[in-house]
Amino acid sequence: MNVRVLRIELRRSVAPWAGAVVLTTALAFLYLLSGPWWKGTALWTAQWTSMALWTRLLLVYLWPLVVALGALQGLRDHRSKMSELLTSTPRPAWHRAATLAGTLALTLASAFALLVLLGAAQVMLGDTAYTHLGWLPISLVGALALVAGSVLGMGMGRMLPSPLTPPALAVTAFVFVNLLRMSLESGTPTSIVPNRIALLSPAVSEVRDVFLTLPASVHLGQTLWLLGMAATGFALLAVATWRARLLALTPVLAGAALALLVVPSDPRRTYVVDEAAAAMVCDGPVCVTKAHQAQLDDLAGPGRKALALLHDALGDRAPDAIRESTAVRGLGDTPQRPRDTVLIDFDDRVIAGAEGQDLTRALLAQGMAPVCFARSANESGTLGEIAGQSVAAGWVLGDLEPLDGSVHSARDQLDVARPVWKELKALPRSEQRARINAMHTAALSCQGDPLDILDGGASR
């Protein structure tokens, strides 16, 4: 296809509009709606892998849209009543099909590439120190999904030349993608759809952890499936008889069969930890991951001070290191609480939003009474746990202050913590230390309420 033919097709097809709709819809979704893609460490402009996965998630909406737009383009010959005329020309049918499909595919791939480049520019302007190319297959498969969906839509529009075909395909594709995505989100062996079939979805799950990425087996399986889909769509666009159309289904069925042999059956293998991103970078006893290396300078000083204060308060029982947690934790799972290490998570707003002395207090609180019942990383614990941490850190520092950044307001924290604080400070120093040690032990073992223990075991 030369430049002149491309210009003609761009003028007489829906290709420019399709590219514009895909790009503007994606940008409107990302910039006009407030969602998890703008929050925490896995926001879409923070890291390369997160950026690629968030743009792939948009295929939940974009893929049904391009299938419908492709079907609309496939109706062109029928609407213009030129089908019989075109079949009588000496030009092979596959030439016309290639011109039509190539123009739309090029436009959609360019629109998706512009979206990815916009995200990449923002990642480069950010403070990430982890630069890699592992995100590229995620985006390439996303672009291939848009191309394959549009070509399949064109073939279906050519085969079923009805005004109802585009909306029917849009609804069907939307239900298909979301059913598979919900199965991926659940991530359990008891999902309605088996994991292998769920991985045929062009979209991915919501990004919750900056250290997770898709393995090569998923990329390969999805590529085989999408190539088969594109081949079937192209064949449906080029052939005319029903027998040939039935034979045209062979590539998509073969691609699906090969994909099911390649992709993992275990939901726990759908996403894997990026070992390079999770590798530790340390400044003495304070360590963060390579993905968050830019945070190390601000964390090192307050971290050393917090460790010294913990040693003074707990003696030999005190942790001797601060390390960023890289464990994959599901919603509702109990956080890790090792005895020798203070584990932190930059999604925890108490840690992420603190600086200087406030950061020292937050690290000290986490070391004195690590939380047990946070439903998510950014929840920071229950009100009782946060109040207990405030009392414990205040006991070491000499003043009671709420922990900024918690989902629980400063007023609520102080209302619960102040009575316990007053009672604790009224006790002899030896009794105070005994209750602090008992609270620390209970928090590490997740047995009992730290605030109740500081209050002498009385129920609040």
C-alpha positions in Angstrom: 0.0 0.0 0.0 1.6 3.2 -1.2 1.2 6.7 0.3 -1.4 7.8 -2.2 -3.6 4.8 -1.5 -3.2 5.3 2.2 -4.4 8.9 1.9 -7.4 7.9 -0.1 -8.4 5.2 2.4 -7.9 7.7 5.3 -10.3 10.0 3.6 -13.0 7.5 2.8 -12.8 5.1 5.8 -13.5 5.4 9.6 -9.8 4.9 10.3 -9.0 8.5 11.4 -12.1 8.7 13.5 -11.3 5.3 15.1 -7.8 6.4 16.1 -9.1 9.7 17.4 -11.9 8.0 19.4 -9.4 5.5 21.0 -6.9 8.1 22.0 -9.4 10.7 23.3 -11.4 8.0 25.2 -8.3 6.7 26.9 -7.0 10.1 27.8 -10.4 11.2 29.1 -10.6 8.0 31.3 -7.1 8.6 32.7 -7.2 12.3 33.2 -10.8 13.2 33.9 -11.7 10.3 36.2 -10.1 9.9 39.7 -9.2 6.3 40.3 -6.4 4.0 41.5 -4.3 4.8 38.5 -3.5 8.2 40.2 -2.9 6.8 43.7 -0.2 4.9 45.6 3.1 3.6 44.2 1.4 1.9 41.3 0.0 5.0 39.7 0.2 4.9 35.9 3.0 7.5 35.6 5.3 6.2 38.4 6.9 3.1 36.9 7.3 1.6 33.5 5.5 -1.7 34.2 2.6 0.1 36.0 2.2 2.5 33.0 2.0 -0.5 30.5 -0.5 -2.4 32.7 -2.8 0.5 33.3 -2.9 1.3 29.6 -3.7 -2.4 28.9 -6.5 -2.2 31.5 -8.2 0.4 29.3 -8.8 -2.3 26.7 -11.8 -3.3 28.8 -13.5 -0.4 27.1 -11.3 0.2 24.0 -11.4 -3.3 22.7 -15.2 -3.6 22.3 -15.1 -0.1 20.8 -12.6 -1.0 18.1 -14.5 -4.3 17.3 -17.6 -2.2 16.7 -15.7 0.4 14.6 -14.2 -2.4 12.6 -17.6 -3.9 11.9 -18.9 -0.4 10.8 -16.0 -0.2 8.4 -16.8 -3.7 7.1 -20.3 -2.6 6.2 -19.0 0.0 3.8 -19.3 -2.0 0.5 -22.7 -3.2 1.5 -24.0 0.3 2.4 -22.6 1.7 -0.9 -24.2 -1.3 -2.8 -20.8 -2.0 -4.6 -20.2 -5.6 -3.5 -21.1 -7.1 -6.9 -19.2 -4.5 -8.8 -16.0 -5.0 -6.7 -16.2 -8.8 -7.1 -16.2 -8.4 -10.9 -13.0 -6.4 -11.0 -9.7 -8.2 -11.8 -8.0 -6.9 -8.6 -7.7 -9.8 -6.1 -10.1 -9.5 -3.1 -7.3 -9.9 -0.6 -5.6 -6.7 -2.1 -8.7 -4.7 -1.2 -9.0 -6.4 2.2 -5.3 -5.6 3.0 -5.7 -2.0 2.1 -8.8 -1.6 4.2 -7.5 -3.6 7.2 -4.0 -2.1 7.0 -5.3 1.5 7.1 -7.4 0.9 10.2 -4.8 -1.2 11.9 -2.1 1.4 11.3 -4.3 4.2 12.7 -5.3 2.2 15.8 -1.7 1.1 16.5 -0.5 4.7 16.2 -3.2 6.0 18.6 -2.3 3.4 21.2 1.4 4.1 20.7 0.8 7.8 21.3 -1.0 6.9 24.6 1.9 4.8 25.7 4.5 7.4 24.6 2.6 10.0 26.7 2.8 7.7 29.7 6.5 6.9 29.0 7.3 10.6 28.9 5.8 11.2 32.3 7.6 8.2 33.8 10.9 9.5 32.5 10.2 12.9 34.0 9.4 11.3 37.4 11.8 10.0 40.0 12.0 6.3 39.0 15.4 4.8 39.1 14.4 1.5 37.6 14.6 1.7 33.8 14.0 -1.5 31.9 12.3 -2.9 28.7 10.2 -5.6 30.5 7.2 -3.4 30.0 7.4 -3.3 26.2 5.8 -6.7 25.5 2.8 -5.7 27.6 2.2 -2.7 25.4 3.0 -4.5 22.2 0.4 -7.1 23.0 -2.1 -4.3 23.8 -1.5 -2.7 20.4 -1.9 -6.2 18.7 -5.2 -6.7 20.5 -6.6 -3.5 19.1 -5.5 -4.4 15.6 -6.8 -7.9 15.8 -10.1 -6.7 17.3 -10.6 -4.2 14.5 -9.8 -6.7 11.8 -12.1 -9.3 13.3 -14.9 -6.7 13.5 -14.4 -5.8 9.8 -14.6 -9.5 8.8 -17.8 -9.9 10.9 -19.3 -6.8 9.4 -18.6 -8.1 5.9 -20.0 -11.5 6.7 -23.1 -10.1 8.5 -24.0 -6.8 6.7 -26.6 -5.5 9.0 -26.9 -2.2 10.9 -27.3 -4.2 14.1 -23.9 -5.9 13.7 -21.7 -3.2 15.1 -23.7 -2.6 18.3 -24.2 -6.4 18.8 -20.5 -7.0 18.5 -19.7 -4.2 20.9 -22.0 -5.6 23.6 -20.8 -9.1 23.0 -17.1 -8.1 23.2 -17.7 -6.0 26.3 -19.4 -8.9 28.1 -16.6 -11.3 27.0 -13.8 -9.1 28.1 -15.3 -8.2 31.5 -16.3 -11.7 32.3 -12.7 -12.8 31.7 -11.2 -9.8 33.5 -13.4 -10.5 36.6 -12.0 -14.0 36.7 -8.5 -12.6 36.5 -9.3 -10.2 39.3 -10.6 -12.9 41.6 -7.3 -14.9 41.1 -8.7 -18.1 42.7 -8.9 -21.6 41.4 -12.7 -21.5 42.0 -13.3 -18.7 39.5 -16.2 -19.1 37.1 -13.9 -19.1 34.1 -10.7 -21.3 34.3 -7.5 -19.2 34.4 -6.3 -20.3 31.0 -9.5 -19.1 29.3 -9.5 -15.9 31.4 -6.0 -15.1 30.0 -7.5 -14.8 26.5 -8.8 -11.4 27.6 -6.9 -8.5 25.9 -7.3 -6.5 29.1 -5.4 -7.1 32.4 -6.3 -6.9 36.0 -6.2 -3.7 38.0 -2.7 -2.8 39.0 -2.2 -3.2 42.8 1.5 -4.0 43.2 4.4 -2.2 41.5 6.5 -5.4 41.7 4.2 -7.6 39.7 4.4 -8.2 35.9 3.2 -10.7 33.4 5.4 -13.6 32.5 6.7 -14.5 29.0 4.2 -17.4 28.8 1.3 -15.0 29.0 2.8 -12.7 26.4 3.4 -15.7 24.0 -0.1 -17.3 24.5 -1.9 -14.0 24.0 0.1 -13.2 20.9 -0.8 -16.6 19.4 -4.5 -16.0 20.1 -4.5 -12.5 18.8 -2.7 -13.4 15.6 -5.2 -16.2 15.0 -8.0 -13.7 15.6 -6.5 -11.2 13.1 -6.0 -14.0 10.5 -9.6 -15.0 10.8 -10.9 -11.5 10.5 -8.8 -10.9 7.4 -10.0 -14.1 5.8 -13.6 -13.2 6.5 -13.0 -9.8 5.0 -11.5 -11.3 1.8 -13.7 -14.4 1.1 -17.2 -14.5 -0.2 -18.6 -18.0 0.1 -20.0 -19.5 3.2 -17.8 -22.5 2.9 -14.7 -20.3 2.8 -16.0 -18.3 5.8 -16.3 -21.5 7.8 -12.7 -22.4 6.9 -11.7 -18.9 7.9 -12.5 -19.8 11.5 -9.5 -22.2 11.6 -6.8 -19.6 12.5 -8.7 -18.2 15.5 -9.5 -21.7 16.8 -5.9 -22.8 16.3 -4.6 -19.7 18.0 -6.9 -20.3 20.9 -5.8 -23.9 21.2 -2.1 -23.0 21.1 -2.6 -20.2 23.6 -4.4 -22.5 26.1 -1.4 -24.8 25.9 1.1 -22.0 26.7 -0.6 -19.8 29.3 -0.4 -20.8 33.0 -3.3 -22.7 34.5 -2.5 -21.6 38.1 -3.8 -18.1 38.9 -0.8 -17.6 41.2 1.5 -17.8 38.1 -0.5 -15.3 36.1 1.5 -12.5 37.6 5.1 -12.9 38.8 7.4 -10.7 40.9 9.9 -8.6 38.9 13.0 -9.7 40.7 15.0 -6.7 39.4 12.5 -4.2 40.6 12.3 -5.9 44.0 16.0 -6.1 44.5 17.2 -4.2 47.6 19.3 -1.1 47.6 20.6 -0.2 51.1 22.1 2.6 53.0 23.4 0.9 56.1 20.5 -0.8 57.9 17.8 1.0 55.8 16.9 -0.8 52.6 14.4 0.0 49.8 13.7 -1.7 46.5 15.3 -0.7 43.2 11.9 0.6 42.0 11.9 3.1 44.9 15.6 3.8 45.1 14.8 7.6 44.9 13.2 7.4 48.4 16.3 6.0 50.1 18.0 9.4 50.8 14.9 10.8 52.6 14.4 7.5 54.5 17.9 6.8 55.6 18.4 9.5 58.3 15.0 9.2 60.0 15.3 5.4 59.7 18.6 5.3 61.6 17.2 7.6 64.3 14.1 5.4 64.6 16.2 2.2 65.0 18.3 3.9 67.7 15.1 4.9 69.6 13.7 1.4 69.2 16.9 -0.1 70.7 16.7 2.3 73.7 13.0 1.4 74.2 13.1 -2.4 73.6 16.8 -3.3 74.2 17.8 -6.6 72.7 14.3 -7.3 71.5 14.4 -4.3 69.1 14.6 -4.7 65.3 17.9 -3.8 63.8 16.9 -3.0 60.2 14.3 -1.2 58.1 13.3 -2.8 54.8 10.6 -2.2 52.2 8.2 -5.1 52.0 8.0 -6.9 48.7 5.7 -9.7 49.7 2.7 -10.2 47.5 -0.3 -9.7 49.8 -3.9 -10.2 48.9 -6.7 -8.1 50.2 -7.4 -9.0 53.8 -4.1 -10.9 54.3 -2.3 -10.3 57.5 0.9 -8.2 57.0 4.3 -9.7 57.8 5.7 -8.8 61.2 9.3 -10.1 61.5 11.0 -9.5 64.9 14.3 -8.3 63.6 13.1 -5.9 60.8 10.7 -3.0 60.5 8.8 -3.6 57.3 7.5 -0.6 55.5 5.2 -0.1 52.4 5.3 3.1 50.4 1.6 2.7 49.7 1.0 3.2 53.5 0.2 6.9 53.6 1.6 7.2 57.1 5.0 6.4 55.8 4.8 7.8 52.3 3.5 11.2 53.4 5.9 11.8 56.3 9.2 13.6 56.3 11.9 14.3 58.9 10.7 14.0 62.5 7.3 12.9 61.4 8.8 10.0 59.4 10.9 9.0 62.5 7.8 8.9 64.5 6.0 6.8 61.9 8.8 4.3 61.6 9.1 4.2 65.4 5.4 3.5 65.7 5.6 0.7 63.1 8.6 -0.9 64.9 6.9 -0.7 68.3 3.5 -2.1 67.2 3.4 -3.4 63.6 -0.2 -3.6 62.4 -2.2 -6.8 62.1 -5.5 -6.0 60.6 -4.9 -3.6 57.7 -7.2 -4.7 54.8 -4.9 -2.9 52.3 -1.5 -1.4 52.3 -2.8 2.2 52.5 -5.3 1.6 55.3 -2.5 1.7 58.0 -4.4 -0.4 60.5 -7.6 -0.1 62.6 -8.3 2.9 64.8 -7.2 0.9 67.8 -3.9 -0.2 66.2 -3.1 3.4 65.1 -4.0 4.8 68.5 -1.8 2.1 70.1 1.0 3.1 67.8 0.6 6.7 68.8 0.8 5.9 72.5 3.8 3.6 72.0 5.7 6.2 69.9 4.7 9.0 72.3 6.1 7.0 75.2 9.5 6.8 73.5 9.5 10.4 72.3 7.9 12.0 75.4 4.8 13.5 73.7 1.5 12.1 72.4 0.9 13.0 68.7 -1.4 11.5 66.1 0.0 9.8 63.0 -0.5 11.9 60.0 -1.7 10.3 56.8 -3.8 7.6 58.4 -7.4 7.0 57.2 -8.4 7.8 60.8 -8.5 11.5 61.7 -6.2 13.0 64.2 -9.2 13.8 66.5 -10.4 10.2 66.4 -6.9 9.0 67.2 -6.4 11.3 70.2 -9.9 10.6 71.5 -9.0 6.9 71.8 -5.4 7.3 72.7 -5.4 10.1 75.3 -7.1 8.2 78.2 -4.7 5.3 77.7 -1.7 7.7 77.5 -2.7 9.4 80.8 -3.1 6.1 82.6 0.2 4.7 81.2 2.2 7.8 82.2 0.8 7.8 85.7 2.3 4.3 86.4 5.8 3.7 87.7 8.5 3.5 85.0 9.0 -0.2 85.5 5.2 -0.9 85.0 5.2 1.3 81.9 8.1 -0.6 80.4 6.4 -3.9 81.2 3.2 -2.9 79.4 5.2 -1.6 76.4 7.1 -4.9 76.1 3.8 -6.9 76.4 2.2 -4.7 73.7 5.2 -5.2 71.4 5.1 -9.0 71.9 1.3 -9.1 71.2 1.6 -7.0 68.1 4.3 -9.2 66.6 2.2 -12.3 67.3 -1.0 -10.6 66.3 -2.5 -11.8 69.6 -4.6 -9.3 71.5 -5.2 -5.6 71.1 -2.1 -3.4 71.6 -4.2 -0.5 73.0 -6.0 -2.8 75.5 -2.6 -4.1 76.7 -1.3 -0.6 77.2 -4.5 0.1 79.2 -3.8 -2.8 81.5 -6.0 -5.3 79.6 -9.2 -3.4 80.3 -11.8 -3.3 77.5 -12.5 0.0 76.0 
